[in-house]
Coordinates of C-alpha atoms and ligand atoms in Angstrom, one line a residue:
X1 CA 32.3 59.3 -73.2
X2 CA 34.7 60.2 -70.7
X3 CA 37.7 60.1 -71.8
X4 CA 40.2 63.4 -72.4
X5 CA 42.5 62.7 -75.5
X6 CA 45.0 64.6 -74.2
X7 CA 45.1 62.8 -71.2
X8 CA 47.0 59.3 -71.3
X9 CA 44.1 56.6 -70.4
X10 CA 44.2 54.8 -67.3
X11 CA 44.0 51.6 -69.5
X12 CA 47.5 52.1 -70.3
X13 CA 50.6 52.1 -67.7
X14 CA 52.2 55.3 -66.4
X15 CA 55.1 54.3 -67.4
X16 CA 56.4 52.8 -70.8
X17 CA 59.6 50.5 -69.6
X18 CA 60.2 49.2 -73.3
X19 CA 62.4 51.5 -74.2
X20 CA 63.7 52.4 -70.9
X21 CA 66.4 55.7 -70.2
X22 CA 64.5 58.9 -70.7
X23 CA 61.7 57.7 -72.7
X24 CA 59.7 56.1 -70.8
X25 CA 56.2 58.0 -71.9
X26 CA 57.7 56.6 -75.7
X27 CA 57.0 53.6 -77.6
X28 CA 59.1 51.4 -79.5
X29 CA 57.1 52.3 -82.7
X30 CA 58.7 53.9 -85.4
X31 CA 57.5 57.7 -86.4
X32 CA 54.1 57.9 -87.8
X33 CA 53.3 54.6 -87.5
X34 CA 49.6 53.5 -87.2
X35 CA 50.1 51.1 -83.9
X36 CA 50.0 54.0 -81.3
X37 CA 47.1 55.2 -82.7
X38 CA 45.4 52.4 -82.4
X39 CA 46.3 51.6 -79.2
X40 CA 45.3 54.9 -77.5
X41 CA 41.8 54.4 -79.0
X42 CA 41.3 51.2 -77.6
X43 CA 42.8 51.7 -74.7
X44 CA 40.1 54.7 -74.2
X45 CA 37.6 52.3 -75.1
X46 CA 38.8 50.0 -72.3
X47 CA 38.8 52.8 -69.7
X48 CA 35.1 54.0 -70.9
X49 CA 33.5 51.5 -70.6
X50 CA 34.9 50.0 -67.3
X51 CA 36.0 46.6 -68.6
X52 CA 40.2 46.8 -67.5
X53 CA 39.7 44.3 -64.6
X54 CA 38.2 41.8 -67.3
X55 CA 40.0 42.8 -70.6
X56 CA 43.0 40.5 -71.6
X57 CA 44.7 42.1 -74.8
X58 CA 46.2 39.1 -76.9
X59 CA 49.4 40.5 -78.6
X60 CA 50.7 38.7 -81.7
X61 CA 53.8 38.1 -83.9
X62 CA 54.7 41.5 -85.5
X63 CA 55.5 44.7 -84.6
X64 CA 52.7 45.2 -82.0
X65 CA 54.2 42.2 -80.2
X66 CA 54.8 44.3 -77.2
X67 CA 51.7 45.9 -76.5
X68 CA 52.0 44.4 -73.3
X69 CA 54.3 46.6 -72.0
X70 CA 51.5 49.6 -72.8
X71 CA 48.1 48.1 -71.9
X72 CA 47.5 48.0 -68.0
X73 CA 45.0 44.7 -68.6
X74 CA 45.7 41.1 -68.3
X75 CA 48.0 39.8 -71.4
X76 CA 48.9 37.2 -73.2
X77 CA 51.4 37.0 -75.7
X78 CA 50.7 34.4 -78.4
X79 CA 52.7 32.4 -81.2
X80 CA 52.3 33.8 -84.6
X81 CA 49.5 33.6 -86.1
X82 CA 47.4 32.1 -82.7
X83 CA 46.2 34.8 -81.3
X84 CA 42.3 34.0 -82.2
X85 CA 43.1 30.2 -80.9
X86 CA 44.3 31.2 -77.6
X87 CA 41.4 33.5 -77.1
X88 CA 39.1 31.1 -77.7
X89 CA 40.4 29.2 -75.4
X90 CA 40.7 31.6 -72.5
X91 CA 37.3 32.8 -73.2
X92 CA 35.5 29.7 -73.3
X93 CA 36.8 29.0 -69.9
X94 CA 36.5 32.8 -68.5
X95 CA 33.0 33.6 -70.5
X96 CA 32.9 37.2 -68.5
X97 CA 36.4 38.3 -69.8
X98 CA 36.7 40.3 -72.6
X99 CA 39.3 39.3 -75.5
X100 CA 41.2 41.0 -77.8
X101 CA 42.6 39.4 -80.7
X102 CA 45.1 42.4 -81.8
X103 CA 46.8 41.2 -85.2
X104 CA 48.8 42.4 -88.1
X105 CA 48.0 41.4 -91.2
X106 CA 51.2 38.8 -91.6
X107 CA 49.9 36.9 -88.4
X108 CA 46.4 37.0 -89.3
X109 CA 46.5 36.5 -93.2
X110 CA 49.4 34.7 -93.8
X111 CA 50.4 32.3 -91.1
X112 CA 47.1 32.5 -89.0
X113 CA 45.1 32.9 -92.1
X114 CA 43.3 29.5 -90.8
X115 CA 42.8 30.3 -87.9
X116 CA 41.3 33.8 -88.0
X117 CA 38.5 32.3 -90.5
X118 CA 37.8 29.1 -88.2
X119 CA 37.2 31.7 -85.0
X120 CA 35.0 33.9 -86.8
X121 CA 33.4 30.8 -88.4
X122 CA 32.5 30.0 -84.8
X123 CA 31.5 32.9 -83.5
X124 CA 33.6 33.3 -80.9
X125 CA 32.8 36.1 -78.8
X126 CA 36.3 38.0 -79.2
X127 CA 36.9 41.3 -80.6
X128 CA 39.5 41.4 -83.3
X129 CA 41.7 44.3 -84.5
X130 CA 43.6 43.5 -87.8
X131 CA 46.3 46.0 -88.5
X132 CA 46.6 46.0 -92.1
X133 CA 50.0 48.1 -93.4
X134 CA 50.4 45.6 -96.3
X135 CA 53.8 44.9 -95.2
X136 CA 55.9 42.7 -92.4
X137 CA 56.8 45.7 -90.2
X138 CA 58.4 43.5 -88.0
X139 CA 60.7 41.9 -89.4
X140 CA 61.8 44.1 -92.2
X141 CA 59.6 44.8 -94.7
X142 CA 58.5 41.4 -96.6
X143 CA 55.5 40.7 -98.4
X144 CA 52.2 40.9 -97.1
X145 CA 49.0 38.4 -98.2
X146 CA 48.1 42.3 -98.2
X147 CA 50.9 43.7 -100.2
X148 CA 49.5 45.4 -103.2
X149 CA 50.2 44.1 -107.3
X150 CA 53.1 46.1 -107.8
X151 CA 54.3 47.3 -104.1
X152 CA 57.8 46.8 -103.6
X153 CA 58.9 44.4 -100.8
X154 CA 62.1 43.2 -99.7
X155 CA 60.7 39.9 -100.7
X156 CA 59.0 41.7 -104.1
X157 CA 61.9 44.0 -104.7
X158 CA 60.2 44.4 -108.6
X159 CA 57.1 44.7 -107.1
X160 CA 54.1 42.1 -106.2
X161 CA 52.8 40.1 -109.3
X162 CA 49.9 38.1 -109.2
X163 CA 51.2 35.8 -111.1
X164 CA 53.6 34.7 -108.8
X165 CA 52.4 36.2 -105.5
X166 CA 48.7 36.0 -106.4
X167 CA 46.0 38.9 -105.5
X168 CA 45.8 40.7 -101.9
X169 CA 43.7 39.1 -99.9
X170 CA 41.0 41.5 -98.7
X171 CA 40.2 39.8 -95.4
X172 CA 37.2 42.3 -94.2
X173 CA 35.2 40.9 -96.8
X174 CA 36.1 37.2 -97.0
X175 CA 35.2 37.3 -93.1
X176 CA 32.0 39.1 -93.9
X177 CA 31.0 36.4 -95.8
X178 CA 30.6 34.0 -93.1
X179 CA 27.4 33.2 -91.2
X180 CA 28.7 34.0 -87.7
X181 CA 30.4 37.0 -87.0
X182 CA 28.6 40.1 -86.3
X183 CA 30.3 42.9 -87.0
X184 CA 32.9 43.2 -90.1
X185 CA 34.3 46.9 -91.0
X186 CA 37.2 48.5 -92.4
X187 CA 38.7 51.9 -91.6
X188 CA 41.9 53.8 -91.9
X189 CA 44.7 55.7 -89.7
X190 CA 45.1 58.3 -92.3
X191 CA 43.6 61.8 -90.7
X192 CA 41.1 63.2 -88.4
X193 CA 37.9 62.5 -89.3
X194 CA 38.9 58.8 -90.4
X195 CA 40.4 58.1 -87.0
X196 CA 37.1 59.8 -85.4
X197 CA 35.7 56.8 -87.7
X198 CA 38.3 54.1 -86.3
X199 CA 37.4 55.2 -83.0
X200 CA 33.9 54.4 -83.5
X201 CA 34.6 50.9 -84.8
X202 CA 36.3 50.1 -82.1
X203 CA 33.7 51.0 -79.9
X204 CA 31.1 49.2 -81.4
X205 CA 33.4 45.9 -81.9
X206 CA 33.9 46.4 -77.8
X207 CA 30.3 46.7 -77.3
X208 CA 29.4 43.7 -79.3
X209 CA 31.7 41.6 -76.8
X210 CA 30.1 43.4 -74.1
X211 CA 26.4 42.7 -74.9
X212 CA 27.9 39.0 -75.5
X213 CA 26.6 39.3 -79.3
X214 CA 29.3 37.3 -80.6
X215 CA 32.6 38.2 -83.0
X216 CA 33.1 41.4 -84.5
X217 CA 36.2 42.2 -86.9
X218 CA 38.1 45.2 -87.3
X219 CA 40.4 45.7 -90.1
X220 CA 42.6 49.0 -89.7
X221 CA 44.6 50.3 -92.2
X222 CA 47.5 51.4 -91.1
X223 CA 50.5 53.8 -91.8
X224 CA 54.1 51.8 -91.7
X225 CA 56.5 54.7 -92.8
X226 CA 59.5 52.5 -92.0
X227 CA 58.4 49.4 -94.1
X228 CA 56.9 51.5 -97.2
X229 CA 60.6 53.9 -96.9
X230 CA 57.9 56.7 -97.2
X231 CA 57.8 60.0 -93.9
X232 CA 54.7 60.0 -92.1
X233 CA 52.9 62.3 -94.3
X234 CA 53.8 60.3 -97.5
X235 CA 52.4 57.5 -95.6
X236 CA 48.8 58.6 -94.9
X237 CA 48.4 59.9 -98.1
X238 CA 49.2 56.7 -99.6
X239 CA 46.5 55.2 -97.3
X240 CA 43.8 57.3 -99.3
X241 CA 45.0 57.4 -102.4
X242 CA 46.2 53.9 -103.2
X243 CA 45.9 51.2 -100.8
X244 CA 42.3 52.4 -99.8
X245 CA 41.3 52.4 -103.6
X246 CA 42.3 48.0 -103.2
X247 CA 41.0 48.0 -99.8
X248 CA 37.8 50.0 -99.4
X249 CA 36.8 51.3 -96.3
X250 CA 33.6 51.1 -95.2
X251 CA 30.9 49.0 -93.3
X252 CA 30.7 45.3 -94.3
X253 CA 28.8 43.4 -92.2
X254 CA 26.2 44.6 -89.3
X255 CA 24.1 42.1 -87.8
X256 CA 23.9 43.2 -83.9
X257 CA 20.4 44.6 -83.8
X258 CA 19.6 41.4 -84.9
X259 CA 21.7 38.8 -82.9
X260 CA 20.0 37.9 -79.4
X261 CA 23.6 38.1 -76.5
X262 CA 24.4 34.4 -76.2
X263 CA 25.5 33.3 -72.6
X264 CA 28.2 31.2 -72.8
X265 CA 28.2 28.6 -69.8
X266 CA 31.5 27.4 -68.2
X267 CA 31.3 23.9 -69.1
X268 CA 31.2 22.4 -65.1
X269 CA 29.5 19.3 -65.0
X270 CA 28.9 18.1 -61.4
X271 CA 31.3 15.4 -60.5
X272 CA 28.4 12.5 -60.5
X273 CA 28.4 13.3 -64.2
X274 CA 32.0 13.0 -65.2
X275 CA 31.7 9.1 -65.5
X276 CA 28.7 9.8 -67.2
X277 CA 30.2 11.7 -69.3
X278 CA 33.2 9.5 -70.0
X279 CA 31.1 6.7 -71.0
X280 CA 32.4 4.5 -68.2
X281 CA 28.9 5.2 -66.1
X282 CA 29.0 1.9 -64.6
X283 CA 32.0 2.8 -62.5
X284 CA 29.5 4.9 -60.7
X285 CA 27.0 2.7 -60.3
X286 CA 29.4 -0.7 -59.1
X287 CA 31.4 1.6 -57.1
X288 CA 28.8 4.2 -55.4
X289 CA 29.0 1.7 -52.1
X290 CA 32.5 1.8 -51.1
X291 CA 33.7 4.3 -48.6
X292 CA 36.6 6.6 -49.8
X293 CA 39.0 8.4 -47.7
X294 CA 38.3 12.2 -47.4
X295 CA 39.9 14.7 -49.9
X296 CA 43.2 15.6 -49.1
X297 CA 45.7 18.4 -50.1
X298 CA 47.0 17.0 -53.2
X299 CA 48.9 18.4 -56.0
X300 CA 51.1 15.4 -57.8
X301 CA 51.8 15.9 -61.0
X302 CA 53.4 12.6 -62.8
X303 CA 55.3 12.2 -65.7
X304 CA 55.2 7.9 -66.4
X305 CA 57.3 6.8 -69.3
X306 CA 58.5 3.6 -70.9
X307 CA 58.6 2.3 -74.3
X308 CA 55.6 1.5 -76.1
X309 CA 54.0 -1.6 -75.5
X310 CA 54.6 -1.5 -72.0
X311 CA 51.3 0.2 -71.0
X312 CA 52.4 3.2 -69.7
X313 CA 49.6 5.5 -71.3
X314 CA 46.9 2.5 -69.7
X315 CA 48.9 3.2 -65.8
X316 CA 48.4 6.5 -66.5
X317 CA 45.2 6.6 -67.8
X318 CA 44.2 4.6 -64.8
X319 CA 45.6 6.3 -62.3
X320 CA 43.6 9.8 -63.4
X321 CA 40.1 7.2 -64.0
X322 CA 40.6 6.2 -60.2
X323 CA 41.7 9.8 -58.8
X324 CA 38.7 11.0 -60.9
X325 CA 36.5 8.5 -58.8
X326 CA 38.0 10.0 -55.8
X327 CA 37.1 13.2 -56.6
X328 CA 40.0 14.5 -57.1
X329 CA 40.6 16.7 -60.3
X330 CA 43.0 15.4 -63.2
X331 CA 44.5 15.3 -66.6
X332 CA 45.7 12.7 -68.3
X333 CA 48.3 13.4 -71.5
X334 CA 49.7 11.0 -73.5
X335 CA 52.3 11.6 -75.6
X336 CA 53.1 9.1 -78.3
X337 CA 56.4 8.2 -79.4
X338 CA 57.3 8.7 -83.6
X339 CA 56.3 4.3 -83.5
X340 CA 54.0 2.9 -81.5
X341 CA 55.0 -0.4 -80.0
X342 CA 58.9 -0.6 -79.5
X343 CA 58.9 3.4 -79.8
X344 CA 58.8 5.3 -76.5
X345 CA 56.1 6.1 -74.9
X346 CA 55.0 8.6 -72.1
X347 CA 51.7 10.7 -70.2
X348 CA 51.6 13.3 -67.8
X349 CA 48.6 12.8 -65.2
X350 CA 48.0 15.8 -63.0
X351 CA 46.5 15.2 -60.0
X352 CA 45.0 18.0 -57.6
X353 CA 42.6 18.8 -55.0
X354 CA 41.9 22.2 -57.0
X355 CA 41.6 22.5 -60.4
X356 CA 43.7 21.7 -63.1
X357 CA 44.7 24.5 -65.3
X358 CA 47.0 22.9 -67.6
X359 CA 47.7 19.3 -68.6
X360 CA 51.6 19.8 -69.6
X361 CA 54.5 18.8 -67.2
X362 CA 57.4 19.9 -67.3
X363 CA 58.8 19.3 -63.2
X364 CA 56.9 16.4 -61.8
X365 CA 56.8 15.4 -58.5
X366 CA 56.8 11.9 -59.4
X367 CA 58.8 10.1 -62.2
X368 CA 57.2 6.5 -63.3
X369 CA 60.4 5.6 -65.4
X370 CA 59.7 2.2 -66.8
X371 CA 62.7 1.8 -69.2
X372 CA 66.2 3.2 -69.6
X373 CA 66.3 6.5 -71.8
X374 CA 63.1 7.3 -69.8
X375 CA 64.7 7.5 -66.7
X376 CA 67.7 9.7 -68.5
X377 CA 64.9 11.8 -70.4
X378 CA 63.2 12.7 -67.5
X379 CA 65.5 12.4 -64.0
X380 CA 66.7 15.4 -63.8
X381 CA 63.4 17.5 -64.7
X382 CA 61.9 16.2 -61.5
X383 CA 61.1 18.3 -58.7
X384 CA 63.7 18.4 -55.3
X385 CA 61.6 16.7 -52.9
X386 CA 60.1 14.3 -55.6
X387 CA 59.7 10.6 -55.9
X388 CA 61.5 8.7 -58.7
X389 CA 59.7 4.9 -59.4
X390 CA 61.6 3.0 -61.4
X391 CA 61.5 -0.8 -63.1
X392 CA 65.2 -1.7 -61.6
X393 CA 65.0 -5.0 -63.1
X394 CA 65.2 -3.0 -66.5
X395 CA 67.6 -0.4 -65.9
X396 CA 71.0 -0.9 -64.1
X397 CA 72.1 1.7 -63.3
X398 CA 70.0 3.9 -60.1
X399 CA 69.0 7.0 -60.4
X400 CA 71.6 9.4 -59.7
X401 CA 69.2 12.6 -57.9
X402 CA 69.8 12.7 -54.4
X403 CA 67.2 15.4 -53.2
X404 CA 64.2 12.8 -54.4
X405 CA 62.6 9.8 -52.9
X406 CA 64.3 6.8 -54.7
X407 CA 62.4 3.7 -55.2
X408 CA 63.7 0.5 -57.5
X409 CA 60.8 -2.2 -58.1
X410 CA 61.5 -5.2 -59.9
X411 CA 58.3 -4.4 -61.9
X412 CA 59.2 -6.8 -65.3
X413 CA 60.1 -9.7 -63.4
X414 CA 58.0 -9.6 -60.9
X415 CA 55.1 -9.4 -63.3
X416 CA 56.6 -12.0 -65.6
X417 CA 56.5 -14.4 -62.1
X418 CA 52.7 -13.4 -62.0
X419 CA 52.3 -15.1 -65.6
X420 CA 52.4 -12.0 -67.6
X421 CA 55.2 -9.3 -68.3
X422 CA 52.2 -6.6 -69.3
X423 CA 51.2 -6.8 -65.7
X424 CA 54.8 -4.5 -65.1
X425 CA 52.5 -1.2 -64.9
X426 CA 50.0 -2.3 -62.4
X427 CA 52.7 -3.4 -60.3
X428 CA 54.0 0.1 -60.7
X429 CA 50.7 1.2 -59.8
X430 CA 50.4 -0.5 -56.4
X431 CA 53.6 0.9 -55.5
X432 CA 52.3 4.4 -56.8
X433 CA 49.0 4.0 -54.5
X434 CA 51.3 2.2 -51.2
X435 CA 54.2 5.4 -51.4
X436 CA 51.6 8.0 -52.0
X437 CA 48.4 6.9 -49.8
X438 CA 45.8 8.8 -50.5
X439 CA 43.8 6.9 -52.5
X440 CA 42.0 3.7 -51.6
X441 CA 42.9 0.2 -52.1
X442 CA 39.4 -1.1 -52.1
X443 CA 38.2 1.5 -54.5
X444 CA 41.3 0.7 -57.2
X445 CA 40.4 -3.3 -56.3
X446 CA 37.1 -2.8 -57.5
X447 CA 37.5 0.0 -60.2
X448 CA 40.0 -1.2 -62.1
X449 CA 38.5 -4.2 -63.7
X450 CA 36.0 -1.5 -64.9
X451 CA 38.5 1.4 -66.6
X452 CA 40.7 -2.0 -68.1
X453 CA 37.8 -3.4 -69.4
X454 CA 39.6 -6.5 -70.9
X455 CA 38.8 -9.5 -68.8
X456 CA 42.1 -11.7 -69.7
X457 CA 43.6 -9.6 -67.5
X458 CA 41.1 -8.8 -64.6
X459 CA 43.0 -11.2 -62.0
X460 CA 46.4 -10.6 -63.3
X461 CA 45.8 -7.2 -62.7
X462 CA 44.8 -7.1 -59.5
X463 CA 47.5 -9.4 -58.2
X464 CA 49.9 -7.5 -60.0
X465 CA 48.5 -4.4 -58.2
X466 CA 48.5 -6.0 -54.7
X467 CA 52.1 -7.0 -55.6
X468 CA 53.1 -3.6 -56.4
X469 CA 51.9 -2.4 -53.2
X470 CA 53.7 -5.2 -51.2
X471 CA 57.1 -4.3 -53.0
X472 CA 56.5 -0.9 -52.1
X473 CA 58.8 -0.2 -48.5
X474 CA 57.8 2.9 -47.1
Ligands
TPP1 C1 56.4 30.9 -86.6 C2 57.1 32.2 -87.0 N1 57.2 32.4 -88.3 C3 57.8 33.5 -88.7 C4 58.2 34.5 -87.8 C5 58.9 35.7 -88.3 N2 58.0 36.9 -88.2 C6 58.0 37.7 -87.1 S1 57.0 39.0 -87.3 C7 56.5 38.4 -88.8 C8 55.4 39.2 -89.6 C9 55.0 40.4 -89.0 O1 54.2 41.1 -89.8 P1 52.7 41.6 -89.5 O2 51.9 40.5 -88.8 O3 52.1 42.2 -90.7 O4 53.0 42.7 -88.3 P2 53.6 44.1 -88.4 O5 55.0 44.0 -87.9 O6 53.5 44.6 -89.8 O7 52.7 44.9 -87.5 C10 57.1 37.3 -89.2 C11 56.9 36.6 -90.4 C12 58.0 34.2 -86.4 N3 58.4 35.0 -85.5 N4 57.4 33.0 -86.1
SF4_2 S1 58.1 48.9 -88.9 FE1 56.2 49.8 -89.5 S2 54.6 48.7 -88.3 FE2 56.6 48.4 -87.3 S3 56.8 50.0 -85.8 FE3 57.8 50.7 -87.7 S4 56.2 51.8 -88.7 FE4 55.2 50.6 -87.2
MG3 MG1 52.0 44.2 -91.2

């Protein structure tokens, strides 16, 4: 391979701004602790193989939490414990990228203890490297699921007892056990030819993910001279003469001559499919006749809220339905309030020519604010330039923003004069469609009866709807 070990890799950055002054070529890791070595040979790894434009290094909760200031690949810094979640998740979107779940062993046994045993359950095609130093570095030297029966611990200051702590949990193994992942094996950070042998895990766990074989495991352990209150030396020769007697190094699971690469498809179903999909295939069908207006440059992200009862998650959820049928792409969010009907109630829909990376709002563009302590929640989050809708004959007092579009429609009444107060969100609706124009009137006419399936309200509905878009003064 090509790499020079006395050179720094090109996986890492020149410079090391964590601990800024004159040390930037430093880490913030204590003396002799196992991290650095680690890092270096996966960072090699990286380098060899050519993968740094596609890597993204997942740091965790712990000590190592800042590996992104070393690794020069794309990171992402996860809440403790998730680290094997939110590579899943980025990996199933972005099959070519290469993930690394890098975890010590309170955020993988402990709090993510779940989580680390669902991914491998699944196979996901991630690489994992699980610094075991039976201790929280981090955070001061608590207990471990790894601490050993009698290792003192701030948390265990007698020493672990498996009576009240229970047994370390030896993780390698539990994971081997499991049908799915490929590649399970322990080593140790303790002197040369045993981080020759680390180096060589890594490698293959790497290679697995590159050959698209599926999950392999890596459990390091891992010198923390700080948290043990032992130097350096002490430190590694505790590694091979106690914690590895508990912990055995070695092999534990090696099924990649035997697993086939799987190609993992980005789930992209072609947009004459998505109604399909959603079970609302008819919409298709009924609807395939009417003309719609060309795609425009759209990017409206809408936050509509009200109490529950008031159908705000339905407006919402109709509003992405007949965007969808647009062809636009969306996300519909609801978030439900601690009751359901009284309680408050809101969704974010996204709605964009391009795709939609996330569903969560936290600026809209346009505020739906159907009740009182909606319009105070949310007023101020919205974007300068914005639109605020709101149900004036509910709340009193106007909007106070003066840098958005502010609209009052008498929604309540106006639906209560149509026969039915639950008609207040379509007539939100037309005035959505009227202020925003870009979708079409016969489309929503025709689609709607379709996505609000229940017939009592088909005509109320649309008259509320064409109301809305009357009321609606542009
Ligand atoms: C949700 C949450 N719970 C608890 C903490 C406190 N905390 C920070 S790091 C840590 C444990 C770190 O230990 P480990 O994962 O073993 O990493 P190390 O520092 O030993 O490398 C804990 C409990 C937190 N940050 N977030
Ligand atoms: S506390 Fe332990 S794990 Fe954390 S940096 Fe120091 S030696 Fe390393
Ligand atoms: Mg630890």
């Amino acid at each position: 391979m090509k790499s020079n070990i006395l050179q720094k890799s090109d996986s890492f950055y020149d410079i090391f701004t964590r601990k800024g002054g004159t040390q930037l070529q430093s880490t913030h890791y204590c003396p002799g602790c196992g991290h650095g070595i680690l890092h270096k040979l996966i960072a090699e790894a990286i380098s060899d193989f050519g993968i740094q434009d596609r890597t993204v290094l997942i740091s965790p909760v712990g000590c190592s939490v800042f590996a992104y200031y070393y690794f020069d690949v794309g990171n992402i810094q996860s809440a403790h414990g998730r680290a094997p979640a939110v590579a899943t998740g980025y990996k199933r979107s972005n099959p070519d990228s290469i993930m690394i779940s890098y975890q010590g062993d309170g955020d993988l046994a402990a709090i993510g203890a779940n989580e680390i045993l669902q991914a491998a359950n699944r196979g996901e095609q991630m690489t994992v490297f699980f610094v075991n130093n039976a201790i929280y570095g981090m955070t001061g030297g608590q207990m471990a699921p790894t601490t050993l029966i009698g290792q003192k611990s701030t948390t265990t200051p007698r020493g672990r007892s498996a009576q009240n702590e229970g047994f370390p949990l030896r993780m390698s193994e539990i994971i081997a056990t499991l049908e799915a992942p490929v590649y399970v094996e322990r080593v140790m950070l303790t002197d040369t030819k045993n981080i020759a042998r680390t180096r060589k895990a890594v490698r293959k766990a790497l290679s697995i993910q590159i050959e698209k074989k599926g999950f392999s495991f890596v459990e390091v352990l891992s010198p923390c001279p700080t948290g043990w209150k032992m130097t350096p030396v002490n430190s590694k020769k505790w590694i091979t003469d106690v914690l590895s007697r508990y912990f055995e190094p070695g092999l534990k699971k090696d099924v990649s001559e035997d697993r086939q690469p799987v190609i993992q498809m980005r789930p992209q179903p072609h947009f004459d499919q998505y109604h399909e999909l959603l079970d609302i295939k008819s919409l298709s069908d009924e609807l395939k006749d009417i003309a719609l207006p060309e795609i425009r440059q759209v990017n409206d992200e809408i936050k509509i809220a009200g109490f529950g009862g008031q159908g705000v998650l339905s407006l919402g959820y109709a509003l992405a339905n007949i965007a969808m049928g647009h062809a636009y792409q969306v996300s519909w969010l609801p978030s439900y309030g601690p009751e359901m009907r009284g309680g408050t109630a809101n969704c974010s829909v996204k709605i964009s020519d391009l795709r939609v990376a996330s569903p969560i709002i936290d600026n809209p563009h346009t505020l739906v604010a159907m009740n009182k302590p909606s319009l105070k929640r949310f007023e101020n989050d919205v974007q300068p330039g914005g639109l605020i809708l709101y149900d004036s004959g509910l709340i009193d007092t106007a909007p106070e923003r003066k840098d958005v579009q502010v609209m009052g429609i008498n929604a309540t009444e106006e639906a209560d004069a149509l026969g039915s107060t639950k008609a207040a969100n379509m007539i939100m609706l037309g005035a959505y469609v009227k202020l925003r124009g870009y979708l079409s009137k016969d489309y929503i006419l025709k689609a709607l009866p379709l996505i609000i399936k229940n017939k009592a309200f088909t005509e109320l509905n649309e008259k509320a709807f064409k109301r809305g878009m009357e009321l609606a003064k542009i």
